[in-house]
């Protein structure tokens, strides 16, 4: 008897769509991942009739869409297309800024041990969350929204991933300071940020899947934790000082650096509690704003 599908025998792969919701011909690209929760969901349409026996007669399937999270250890190359999708732009001379052009994928979730595949179409990155802290890989969550899903029994032909090692927090730097001139800081213990595009399906009469996805603003917010060394960071909150923030990550080779620059941020909180007898920590929240010089609220640079 064939055993049940195992997570250890699963793979994800993708191909960029030229037409929303239509899987093009060609090889898919293998996508390294840690976990994922991609699924098709359907709304329900229930009848409203009242019967003397109190029992419902009608329940039908309504609007359908796909979605879920792809969680991965960020590294050079393998997620560049997903960074483009999250930032609605394309790399130009190894620089990526927030733009307005969506990128959609067909994504295959293949269970090799039972030879079953789910293919999700019209998928895009609705939000991207990145977590950088000591003693961990750089964690990334791509929250996807899409059009539809179909089943298959043949794995797509896949191109291999890059083979690059994941990024960690030891091979990079963090700089914080005035707009245009952030300086390296050695007291930050972690940074998490999320880019939210608020993609959502647009449903119409005559079709239970969306003909397109609508998109909201590119809203970027995050948190920083740092040792309480002096008043400098707290004063940026007190004085509402516009601040520049830059964080770079790399793998052990030292030659695959990615830098995330927030050229203009506002620090909106600076909490300093005491919850243990050890070092005190400042917990800060921030929002990234459009900067006239960089013409973006987030600039990603790769080497």
PDB file of C-alpha atoms in Angstrom:
ATOM      1  CA  UNK A   1       0.000   0.000   0.000  1.00  0.00           C
ATOM      2  CA  UNK A   2       1.270   3.490  -0.869  1.00  0.00           C
ATOM      3  CA  UNK A   3       1.698   5.600   2.256  1.00  0.00           C
ATOM      4  CA  UNK A   4       0.020   8.959   2.649  1.00  0.00           C
ATOM      5  CA  UNK A   5       1.639  12.061   1.154  1.00  0.00           C
ATOM      6  CA  UNK A   6       4.600  13.245   3.220  1.00  0.00           C
ATOM      7  CA  UNK A   7       5.776  16.815   3.637  1.00  0.00           C
ATOM      8  CA  UNK A   8       9.349  15.628   3.137  1.00  0.00           C
ATOM      9  CA  UNK A   9       8.436  14.473  -0.408  1.00  0.00           C
ATOM     10  CA  UNK A  10       6.843  17.764  -1.426  1.00  0.00           C
ATOM     11  CA  UNK A  11       8.109  20.479  -3.746  1.00  0.00           C
ATOM     12  CA  UNK A  12       7.065  23.912  -4.930  1.00  0.00           C
ATOM     13  CA  UNK A  13       7.824  25.351  -8.364  1.00  0.00           C
ATOM     14  CA  UNK A  14       6.631  28.376 -10.322  1.00  0.00           C
ATOM     15  CA  UNK A  15       6.458  30.008 -13.715  1.00  0.00           C
ATOM     16  CA  UNK A  16       5.734  33.673 -14.480  1.00  0.00           C
ATOM     17  CA  UNK A  17       2.416  34.234 -16.270  1.00  0.00           C
ATOM     18  CA  UNK A  18       2.118  36.574 -19.234  1.00  0.00           C
ATOM     19  CA  UNK A  19      -1.700  36.404 -19.067  1.00  0.00           C
ATOM     20  CA  UNK A  20      -3.353  36.538 -15.659  1.00  0.00           C
ATOM     21  CA  UNK A  21      -4.592  33.113 -14.596  1.00  0.00           C
ATOM     22  CA  UNK A  22      -3.161  31.234 -17.609  1.00  0.00           C
ATOM     23  CA  UNK A  23      -0.227  28.857 -17.163  1.00  0.00           C
ATOM     24  CA  UNK A  24       2.230  29.365 -20.036  1.00  0.00           C
ATOM     25  CA  UNK A  25       4.277  26.657 -21.728  1.00  0.00           C
ATOM     26  CA  UNK A  26       7.819  26.128 -20.498  1.00  0.00           C
ATOM     27  CA  UNK A  27       9.774  24.862 -17.542  1.00  0.00           C
ATOM     28  CA  UNK A  28       8.835  25.757 -13.996  1.00  0.00           C
ATOM     29  CA  UNK A  29      11.552  26.805 -11.529  1.00  0.00           C
ATOM     30  CA  UNK A  30      12.014  24.924  -8.267  1.00  0.00           C
ATOM     31  CA  UNK A  31      11.373  27.143  -5.246  1.00  0.00           C
ATOM     32  CA  UNK A  32      13.068  26.243  -1.932  1.00  0.00           C
ATOM     33  CA  UNK A  33      10.660  26.620   0.992  1.00  0.00           C
ATOM     34  CA  UNK A  34      10.246  25.762   4.670  1.00  0.00           C
ATOM     35  CA  UNK A  35       6.458  25.560   4.899  1.00  0.00           C
ATOM     36  CA  UNK A  36       3.501  26.686   2.845  1.00  0.00           C
ATOM     37  CA  UNK A  37      -0.253  26.972   3.289  1.00  0.00           C
ATOM     38  CA  UNK A  38      -1.422  27.472  -0.304  1.00  0.00           C
ATOM     39  CA  UNK A  39      -5.048  26.406  -0.747  1.00  0.00           C
ATOM     40  CA  UNK A  40      -8.201  27.040  -2.739  1.00  0.00           C
ATOM     41  CA  UNK A  41     -11.087  28.518  -0.761  1.00  0.00           C
ATOM     42  CA  UNK A  42     -14.724  28.924  -1.791  1.00  0.00           C
ATOM     43  CA  UNK A  43     -17.417  31.053  -0.268  1.00  0.00           C
ATOM     44  CA  UNK A  44     -20.782  29.470   0.414  1.00  0.00           C
ATOM     45  CA  UNK A  45     -24.150  30.625  -0.867  1.00  0.00           C
ATOM     46  CA  UNK A  46     -27.016  29.379   1.303  1.00  0.00           C
ATOM     47  CA  UNK A  47     -30.736  29.488   0.576  1.00  0.00           C
ATOM     48  CA  UNK A  48     -32.910  31.801   2.683  1.00  0.00           C
ATOM     49  CA  UNK A  49     -36.181  29.848   2.663  1.00  0.00           C
ATOM     50  CA  UNK A  50     -37.825  29.206   6.016  1.00  0.00           C
ATOM     51  CA  UNK A  51     -39.349  25.749   6.443  1.00  0.00           C
ATOM     52  CA  UNK A  52     -41.557  24.500   9.256  1.00  0.00           C
ATOM     53  CA  UNK A  53     -39.117  21.662   9.944  1.00  0.00           C
ATOM     54  CA  UNK A  54     -36.304  24.266  10.396  1.00  0.00           C
ATOM     55  CA  UNK A  55     -33.912  22.479   8.007  1.00  0.00           C
ATOM     56  CA  UNK A  56     -31.842  24.051   5.213  1.00  0.00           C
ATOM     57  CA  UNK A  57     -32.461  22.825   1.650  1.00  0.00           C
ATOM     58  CA  UNK A  58     -29.912  24.764  -0.415  1.00  0.00           C
ATOM     59  CA  UNK A  59     -26.165  25.291   0.025  1.00  0.00           C
ATOM     60  CA  UNK A  60     -23.949  26.023  -3.006  1.00  0.00           C
ATOM     61  CA  UNK A  61     -20.333  26.979  -3.657  1.00  0.00           C
ATOM     62  CA  UNK A  62     -19.757  30.637  -4.522  1.00  0.00           C
ATOM     63  CA  UNK A  63     -16.741  32.834  -5.219  1.00  0.00           C
ATOM     64  CA  UNK A  64     -13.412  31.008  -5.326  1.00  0.00           C
ATOM     65  CA  UNK A  65      -9.861  32.225  -4.804  1.00  0.00           C
ATOM     66  CA  UNK A  66      -6.468  30.903  -3.793  1.00  0.00           C
ATOM     67  CA  UNK A  67      -4.129  32.107  -1.118  1.00  0.00           C
ATOM     68  CA  UNK A  68      -1.693  31.197   1.610  1.00  0.00           C
ATOM     69  CA  UNK A  69       1.824  31.779   2.860  1.00  0.00           C
ATOM     70  CA  UNK A  70       5.131  30.570   1.448  1.00  0.00           C
ATOM     71  CA  UNK A  71       7.734  30.632   4.224  1.00  0.00           C
ATOM     72  CA  UNK A  72      11.392  30.462   3.204  1.00  0.00           C
ATOM     73  CA  UNK A  73      14.967  31.276   4.192  1.00  0.00           C
ATOM     74  CA  UNK A  74      15.886  34.215   1.962  1.00  0.00           C
ATOM     75  CA  UNK A  75      18.912  33.810  -0.314  1.00  0.00           C
ATOM     76  CA  UNK A  76      20.367  35.260  -3.489  1.00  0.00           C
ATOM     77  CA  UNK A  77      18.554  34.585  -6.733  1.00  0.00           C
ATOM     78  CA  UNK A  78      15.824  32.130  -5.818  1.00  0.00           C
ATOM     79  CA  UNK A  79      13.257  34.702  -4.695  1.00  0.00           C
ATOM     80  CA  UNK A  80      14.116  37.629  -6.974  1.00  0.00           C
ATOM     81  CA  UNK A  81      10.912  37.144  -9.005  1.00  0.00           C
ATOM     82  CA  UNK A  82       8.877  37.101  -5.785  1.00  0.00           C
ATOM     83  CA  UNK A  83      10.587  40.284  -4.591  1.00  0.00           C
ATOM     84  CA  UNK A  84       9.559  41.826  -7.929  1.00  0.00           C
ATOM     85  CA  UNK A  85       6.003  40.646  -7.373  1.00  0.00           C
ATOM     86  CA  UNK A  86       5.964  42.078  -3.846  1.00  0.00           C
ATOM     87  CA  UNK A  87       7.341  45.439  -4.993  1.00  0.00           C
ATOM     88  CA  UNK A  88       5.413  45.575  -8.309  1.00  0.00           C
ATOM     89  CA  UNK A  89       8.536  46.385 -10.281  1.00  0.00           C
ATOM     90  CA  UNK A  90      11.528  44.785 -12.015  1.00  0.00           C
ATOM     91  CA  UNK A  91      15.218  44.792 -11.161  1.00  0.00           C
ATOM     92  CA  UNK A  92      17.179  47.536 -12.932  1.00  0.00           C
ATOM     93  CA  UNK A  93      20.969  47.411 -12.617  1.00  0.00           C
ATOM     94  CA  UNK A  94      20.548  45.238  -9.497  1.00  0.00           C
ATOM     95  CA  UNK A  95      18.226  47.771  -7.859  1.00  0.00           C
ATOM     96  CA  UNK A  96      14.549  47.174  -7.105  1.00  0.00           C
ATOM     97  CA  UNK A  97      12.151  49.922  -5.990  1.00  0.00           C
ATOM     98  CA  UNK A  98       8.431  49.932  -5.280  1.00  0.00           C
ATOM     99  CA  UNK A  99       6.440  50.302  -8.493  1.00  0.00           C
ATOM    100  CA  UNK A 100       3.012  49.750 -10.022  1.00  0.00           C
ATOM    101  CA  UNK A 101       3.297  46.717 -12.363  1.00  0.00           C
ATOM    102  CA  UNK A 102       1.937  43.428 -10.954  1.00  0.00           C
ATOM    103  CA  UNK A 103       3.647  40.087 -11.593  1.00  0.00           C
ATOM    104  CA  UNK A 104       1.629  36.860 -11.478  1.00  0.00           C
ATOM    105  CA  UNK A 105       2.675  33.220 -11.189  1.00  0.00           C
ATOM    106  CA  UNK A 106       1.399  29.732 -11.703  1.00  0.00           C
ATOM    107  CA  UNK A 107       2.649  27.692  -8.730  1.00  0.00           C
ATOM    108  CA  UNK A 108       2.749  23.905  -8.517  1.00  0.00           C
ATOM    109  CA  UNK A 109       2.566  22.051  -5.213  1.00  0.00           C
ATOM    110  CA  UNK A 110       3.707  18.503  -6.035  1.00  0.00           C
ATOM    111  CA  UNK A 111       3.453  15.444  -3.774  1.00  0.00           C
ATOM    112  CA  UNK A 112       6.099  13.150  -5.273  1.00  0.00           C
ATOM    113  CA  UNK A 113       5.232  10.063  -3.227  1.00  0.00           C
ATOM    114  CA  UNK A 114       1.627   9.890  -4.506  1.00  0.00           C
ATOM    115  CA  UNK A 115       2.191  11.647  -7.854  1.00  0.00           C
ATOM    116  CA  UNK A 116      -0.405  14.343  -7.253  1.00  0.00           C
ATOM    117  CA  UNK A 117      -0.086  18.022  -8.073  1.00  0.00           C
ATOM    118  CA  UNK A 118      -2.087  21.131  -7.292  1.00  0.00           C
ATOM    119  CA  UNK A 119      -1.514  24.031  -9.685  1.00  0.00           C
ATOM    120  CA  UNK A 120      -2.436  27.503  -8.445  1.00  0.00           C
ATOM    121  CA  UNK A 121      -2.921  30.180 -11.098  1.00  0.00           C
ATOM    122  CA  UNK A 122      -2.996  33.978 -11.054  1.00  0.00           C
ATOM    123  CA  UNK A 123      -0.890  34.152  -7.880  1.00  0.00           C
ATOM    124  CA  UNK A 124       0.816  37.322  -6.708  1.00  0.00           C
ATOM    125  CA  UNK A 125       2.539  38.495  -3.524  1.00  0.00           C
ATOM    126  CA  UNK A 126      -0.033  40.429  -1.517  1.00  0.00           C
ATOM    127  CA  UNK A 127       2.347  40.978   1.377  1.00  0.00           C
ATOM    128  CA  UNK A 128       5.967  40.198   2.196  1.00  0.00           C
ATOM    129  CA  UNK A 129       7.347  39.927   5.722  1.00  0.00           C
ATOM    130  CA  UNK A 130      11.070  39.712   6.494  1.00  0.00           C
ATOM    131  CA  UNK A 131      12.578  38.941   9.899  1.00  0.00           C
ATOM    132  CA  UNK A 132      16.257  39.554  10.698  1.00  0.00           C
ATOM    133  CA  UNK A 133      17.722  38.629  14.062  1.00  0.00           C
ATOM    134  CA  UNK A 134      20.817  36.962  15.538  1.00  0.00           C
ATOM    135  CA  UNK A 135      21.035  33.163  15.606  1.00  0.00           C
ATOM    136  CA  UNK A 136      18.585  32.550  12.768  1.00  0.00           C
ATOM    137  CA  UNK A 137      18.369  32.564   9.000  1.00  0.00           C
ATOM    138  CA  UNK A 138      16.703  35.585   7.410  1.00  0.00           C
ATOM    139  CA  UNK A 139      13.080  34.455   7.472  1.00  0.00           C
ATOM    140  CA  UNK A 140      10.721  35.547   4.715  1.00  0.00           C
ATOM    141  CA  UNK A 141       6.987  35.030   4.341  1.00  0.00           C
ATOM    142  CA  UNK A 142       5.340  35.664   0.984  1.00  0.00           C
ATOM    143  CA  UNK A 143       1.572  35.895   1.490  1.00  0.00           C
ATOM    144  CA  UNK A 144      -0.035  34.994  -1.820  1.00  0.00           C
ATOM    145  CA  UNK A 145      -3.419  35.794  -3.367  1.00  0.00           C
ATOM    146  CA  UNK A 146      -4.544  34.113  -6.574  1.00  0.00           C
ATOM    147  CA  UNK A 147      -7.307  33.166  -8.973  1.00  0.00           C
ATOM    148  CA  UNK A 148      -7.870  29.407  -9.078  1.00  0.00           C
ATOM    149  CA  UNK A 149      -6.513  25.884  -8.601  1.00  0.00           C
ATOM    150  CA  UNK A 150      -6.563  22.647 -10.591  1.00  0.00           C
ATOM    151  CA  UNK A 151      -5.399  19.073  -9.906  1.00  0.00           C
ATOM    152  CA  UNK A 152      -2.913  17.072 -11.953  1.00  0.00           C
ATOM    153  CA  UNK A 153      -0.926  13.848 -11.820  1.00  0.00           C
ATOM    154  CA  UNK A 154       2.234  14.879 -13.670  1.00  0.00           C
ATOM    155  CA  UNK A 155       4.990  16.993 -12.186  1.00  0.00           C
ATOM    156  CA  UNK A 156       5.986  20.031 -14.219  1.00  0.00           C
ATOM    157  CA  UNK A 157       9.477  19.977 -15.690  1.00  0.00           C
ATOM    158  CA  UNK A 158      11.579  22.024 -13.286  1.00  0.00           C
ATOM    159  CA  UNK A 159      14.729  24.083 -13.577  1.00  0.00           C
ATOM    160  CA  UNK A 160      16.952  23.700 -10.517  1.00  0.00           C
ATOM    161  CA  UNK A 161      17.211  26.434  -7.872  1.00  0.00           C
ATOM    162  CA  UNK A 162      20.367  28.521  -7.520  1.00  0.00           C
ATOM    163  CA  UNK A 163      21.994  26.381  -4.846  1.00  0.00           C
ATOM    164  CA  UNK A 164      22.963  29.511  -2.904  1.00  0.00           C
ATOM    165  CA  UNK A 165      23.087  29.397   0.892  1.00  0.00           C
ATOM    166  CA  UNK A 166      20.489  31.253   2.956  1.00  0.00           C
ATOM    167  CA  UNK A 167      21.243  34.685   4.362  1.00  0.00           C
ATOM    168  CA  UNK A 168      21.948  35.148   8.053  1.00  0.00           C
ATOM    169  CA  UNK A 169      22.171  38.179  10.316  1.00  0.00           C
ATOM    170  CA  UNK A 170      25.899  37.810  10.998  1.00  0.00           C
ATOM    171  CA  UNK A 171      27.033  38.620   7.474  1.00  0.00           C
ATOM    172  CA  UNK A 172      25.509  42.086   7.166  1.00  0.00           C
ATOM    173  CA  UNK A 173      25.099  45.462   8.836  1.00  0.00           C
ATOM    174  CA  UNK A 174      22.381  47.786  10.074  1.00  0.00           C
ATOM    175  CA  UNK A 175      22.612  51.562   9.864  1.00  0.00           C
ATOM    176  CA  UNK A 176      20.228  54.131  11.317  1.00  0.00           C
ATOM    177  CA  UNK A 177      20.422  57.922  11.353  1.00  0.00           C
ATOM    178  CA  UNK A 178      19.311  61.087   9.647  1.00  0.00           C
ATOM    179  CA  UNK A 179      17.735  60.929   6.198  1.00  0.00           C
ATOM    180  CA  UNK A 180      20.507  60.623   3.627  1.00  0.00           C
ATOM    181  CA  UNK A 181      23.213  59.651   6.107  1.00  0.00           C
ATOM    182  CA  UNK A 182      22.472  56.593   8.276  1.00  0.00           C
ATOM    183  CA  UNK A 183      25.413  55.300  10.292  1.00  0.00           C
ATOM    184  CA  UNK A 184      26.247  51.741  11.356  1.00  0.00           C
ATOM    185  CA  UNK A 185      24.732  50.692  14.670  1.00  0.00           C
ATOM    186  CA  UNK A 186      25.907  47.815  16.852  1.00  0.00           C
ATOM    187  CA  UNK A 187      23.060  47.840  19.395  1.00  0.00           C
ATOM    188  CA  UNK A 188      20.113  46.606  17.278  1.00  0.00           C
ATOM    189  CA  UNK A 189      18.991  43.092  18.188  1.00  0.00           C
ATOM    190  CA  UNK A 190      16.337  42.558  15.536  1.00  0.00           C
ATOM    191  CA  UNK A 191      14.293  44.073  12.732  1.00  0.00           C
ATOM    192  CA  UNK A 192      11.047  42.878  11.219  1.00  0.00           C
ATOM    193  CA  UNK A 193       9.198  44.615   8.423  1.00  0.00           C
ATOM    194  CA  UNK A 194       6.183  43.960   6.230  1.00  0.00           C
ATOM    195  CA  UNK A 195       5.292  45.315   2.801  1.00  0.00           C
ATOM    196  CA  UNK A 196       1.542  45.074   2.308  1.00  0.00           C
ATOM    197  CA  UNK A 197      -0.057  45.532  -1.132  1.00  0.00           C
ATOM    198  CA  UNK A 198      -3.614  44.509  -0.147  1.00  0.00           C
ATOM    199  CA  UNK A 199      -4.326  42.496  -3.295  1.00  0.00           C
ATOM    200  CA  UNK A 200      -7.906  41.198  -3.489  1.00  0.00           C
ATOM    201  CA  UNK A 201     -10.006  39.411  -6.123  1.00  0.00           C
ATOM    202  CA  UNK A 202     -12.651  41.334  -8.072  1.00  0.00           C
ATOM    203  CA  UNK A 203     -15.705  39.132  -8.622  1.00  0.00           C
ATOM    204  CA  UNK A 204     -18.224  39.663 -11.416  1.00  0.00           C
ATOM    205  CA  UNK A 205     -21.483  38.081 -12.609  1.00  0.00           C
ATOM    206  CA  UNK A 206     -20.948  35.054 -14.815  1.00  0.00           C
ATOM    207  CA  UNK A 207     -17.752  33.665 -13.286  1.00  0.00           C
ATOM    208  CA  UNK A 208     -16.938  32.248  -9.862  1.00  0.00           C
ATOM    209  CA  UNK A 209     -13.249  33.200 -10.135  1.00  0.00           C
ATOM    210  CA  UNK A 210     -11.921  36.739 -10.424  1.00  0.00           C
ATOM    211  CA  UNK A 211     -10.993  38.204 -13.837  1.00  0.00           C
ATOM    212  CA  UNK A 212      -8.279  40.270 -12.132  1.00  0.00           C
ATOM    213  CA  UNK A 213      -6.921  41.337  -8.753  1.00  0.00           C
ATOM    214  CA  UNK A 214      -7.245  44.835  -7.358  1.00  0.00           C
ATOM    215  CA  UNK A 215      -4.339  46.356  -5.448  1.00  0.00           C
ATOM    216  CA  UNK A 216      -4.025  48.909  -2.662  1.00  0.00           C
ATOM    217  CA  UNK A 217      -1.186  51.113  -1.502  1.00  0.00           C
ATOM    218  CA  UNK A 218       2.340  49.855  -0.805  1.00  0.00           C
ATOM    219  CA  UNK A 219       2.309  50.195   2.972  1.00  0.00           C
ATOM    220  CA  UNK A 220       5.519  49.320   4.831  1.00  0.00           C
ATOM    221  CA  UNK A 221       5.686  49.041   8.598  1.00  0.00           C
ATOM    222  CA  UNK A 222       8.076  47.314  10.934  1.00  0.00           C
ATOM    223  CA  UNK A 223       9.612  46.942  14.351  1.00  0.00           C
ATOM    224  CA  UNK A 224      13.151  47.335  15.679  1.00  0.00           C
ATOM    225  CA  UNK A 225      14.545  46.070  18.965  1.00  0.00           C
ATOM    226  CA  UNK A 226      17.741  47.582  20.348  1.00  0.00           C
ATOM    227  CA  UNK A 227      19.679  47.746  23.577  1.00  0.00           C
ATOM    228  CA  UNK A 228      18.892  50.781  25.761  1.00  0.00           C
ATOM    229  CA  UNK A 229      22.307  52.471  25.596  1.00  0.00           C
ATOM    230  CA  UNK A 230      21.386  56.169  25.553  1.00  0.00           C
ATOM    231  CA  UNK A 231      18.569  58.524  24.574  1.00  0.00           C
ATOM    232  CA  UNK A 232      19.404  58.760  20.850  1.00  0.00           C
ATOM    233  CA  UNK A 233      16.776  56.336  19.525  1.00  0.00           C
ATOM    234  CA  UNK A 234      14.096  57.435  21.985  1.00  0.00           C
ATOM    235  CA  UNK A 235      14.678  61.080  21.025  1.00  0.00           C
ATOM    236  CA  UNK A 236      13.962  60.190  17.394  1.00  0.00           C
ATOM    237  CA  UNK A 237      10.520  59.126  18.573  1.00  0.00           C
ATOM    238  CA  UNK A 238      10.032  62.063  20.939  1.00  0.00           C
ATOM    239  CA  UNK A 239      11.078  64.667  18.360  1.00  0.00           C
ATOM    240  CA  UNK A 240       9.357  62.915  15.402  1.00  0.00           C
ATOM    241  CA  UNK A 241      12.692  62.966  13.586  1.00  0.00           C
ATOM    242  CA  UNK A 242      12.608  61.629  10.044  1.00  0.00           C
ATOM    243  CA  UNK A 243      15.086  58.782   9.941  1.00  0.00           C
ATOM    244  CA  UNK A 244      16.875  56.626   7.377  1.00  0.00           C
ATOM    245  CA  UNK A 245      17.230  52.913   8.002  1.00  0.00           C
ATOM    246  CA  UNK A 246      19.406  50.451   6.075  1.00  0.00           C
ATOM    247  CA  UNK A 247      19.926  46.745   6.730  1.00  0.00           C
ATOM    248  CA  UNK A 248      22.114  44.408   4.695  1.00  0.00           C
ATOM    249  CA  UNK A 249      22.260  40.612   4.767  1.00  0.00           C
ATOM    250  CA  UNK A 250      24.592  38.103   3.158  1.00  0.00           C
ATOM    251  CA  UNK A 251      25.519  34.437   3.125  1.00  0.00           C
ATOM    252  CA  UNK A 252      28.834  33.004   4.403  1.00  0.00           C
ATOM    253  CA  UNK A 253      30.531  33.619   1.033  1.00  0.00           C
ATOM    254  CA  UNK A 254      30.404  37.360   1.686  1.00  0.00           C
ATOM    255  CA  UNK A 255      29.687  38.063  -1.977  1.00  0.00           C
ATOM    256  CA  UNK A 256      25.889  37.850  -2.248  1.00  0.00           C
ATOM    257  CA  UNK A 257      24.755  40.849  -0.212  1.00  0.00           C
ATOM    258  CA  UNK A 258      21.223  42.259  -0.369  1.00  0.00           C
ATOM    259  CA  UNK A 259      20.557  45.673   1.179  1.00  0.00           C
ATOM    260  CA  UNK A 260      17.123  46.949   2.191  1.00  0.00           C
ATOM    261  CA  UNK A 261      17.086  50.740   2.411  1.00  0.00           C
ATOM    262  CA  UNK A 262      14.187  52.629   3.955  1.00  0.00           C
ATOM    263  CA  UNK A 263      15.231  56.146   2.979  1.00  0.00           C
ATOM    264  CA  UNK A 264      12.605  57.941   5.103  1.00  0.00           C
ATOM    265  CA  UNK A 265      10.913  56.466   8.143  1.00  0.00           C
ATOM    266  CA  UNK A 266       9.018  57.742  11.164  1.00  0.00           C
ATOM    267  CA  UNK A 267       9.516  56.002  14.502  1.00  0.00           C
ATOM    268  CA  UNK A 268       6.076  55.771  16.100  1.00  0.00           C
ATOM    269  CA  UNK A 269       6.870  54.171  19.438  1.00  0.00           C
ATOM    270  CA  UNK A 270       9.851  53.573  21.712  1.00  0.00           C
ATOM    271  CA  UNK A 271       8.851  51.368  24.634  1.00  0.00           C
ATOM    272  CA  UNK A 272      11.397  50.516  27.325  1.00  0.00           C
ATOM    273  CA  UNK A 273      10.068  48.151  29.953  1.00  0.00           C
ATOM    274  CA  UNK A 274      11.749  46.010  32.572  1.00  0.00           C
ATOM    275  CA  UNK A 275      10.767  42.352  32.357  1.00  0.00           C
ATOM    276  CA  UNK A 276      13.978  40.675  33.539  1.00  0.00           C
ATOM    277  CA  UNK A 277      17.139  41.554  35.483  1.00  0.00           C
ATOM    278  CA  UNK A 278      19.304  41.631  32.340  1.00  0.00           C
ATOM    279  CA  UNK A 279      19.842  44.274  29.651  1.00  0.00           C
ATOM    280  CA  UNK A 280      16.913  46.566  28.902  1.00  0.00           C
ATOM    281  CA  UNK A 281      15.519  46.642  25.363  1.00  0.00           C
ATOM    282  CA  UNK A 282      13.891  49.452  23.371  1.00  0.00           C
ATOM    283  CA  UNK A 283      10.969  48.230  21.248  1.00  0.00           C
ATOM    284  CA  UNK A 284      10.311  50.612  18.369  1.00  0.00           C
ATOM    285  CA  UNK A 285       7.727  50.592  15.599  1.00  0.00           C
ATOM    286  CA  UNK A 286       8.220  52.454  12.338  1.00  0.00           C
ATOM    287  CA  UNK A 287       6.494  53.303   9.079  1.00  0.00           C
ATOM    288  CA  UNK A 288       8.370  53.784   5.803  1.00  0.00           C
ATOM    289  CA  UNK A 289       7.399  56.860   3.754  1.00  0.00           C
ATOM    290  CA  UNK A 290       8.059  57.981   0.190  1.00  0.00           C
ATOM    291  CA  UNK A 291      11.397  59.723  -0.213  1.00  0.00           C
ATOM    292  CA  UNK A 292      11.779  62.308  -2.982  1.00  0.00           C
ATOM    293  CA  UNK A 293      15.464  61.614  -3.539  1.00  0.00           C
ATOM    294  CA  UNK A 294      15.183  57.825  -3.889  1.00  0.00           C
ATOM    295  CA  UNK A 295      11.645  58.016  -5.357  1.00  0.00           C
ATOM    296  CA  UNK A 296      10.521  55.074  -3.231  1.00  0.00           C
ATOM    297  CA  UNK A 297       9.783  53.984   0.326  1.00  0.00           C
ATOM    298  CA  UNK A 298      11.896  50.807  -0.018  1.00  0.00           C
ATOM    299  CA  UNK A 299      14.963  50.238  -2.159  1.00  0.00           C
ATOM    300  CA  UNK A 300      16.497  46.769  -2.467  1.00  0.00           C
ATOM    301  CA  UNK A 301      20.017  46.406  -3.872  1.00  0.00           C
ATOM    302  CA  UNK A 302      21.749  43.105  -4.708  1.00  0.00           C
ATOM    303  CA  UNK A 303      25.432  42.432  -5.352  1.00  0.00           C
TER     304      UNK A 303
END
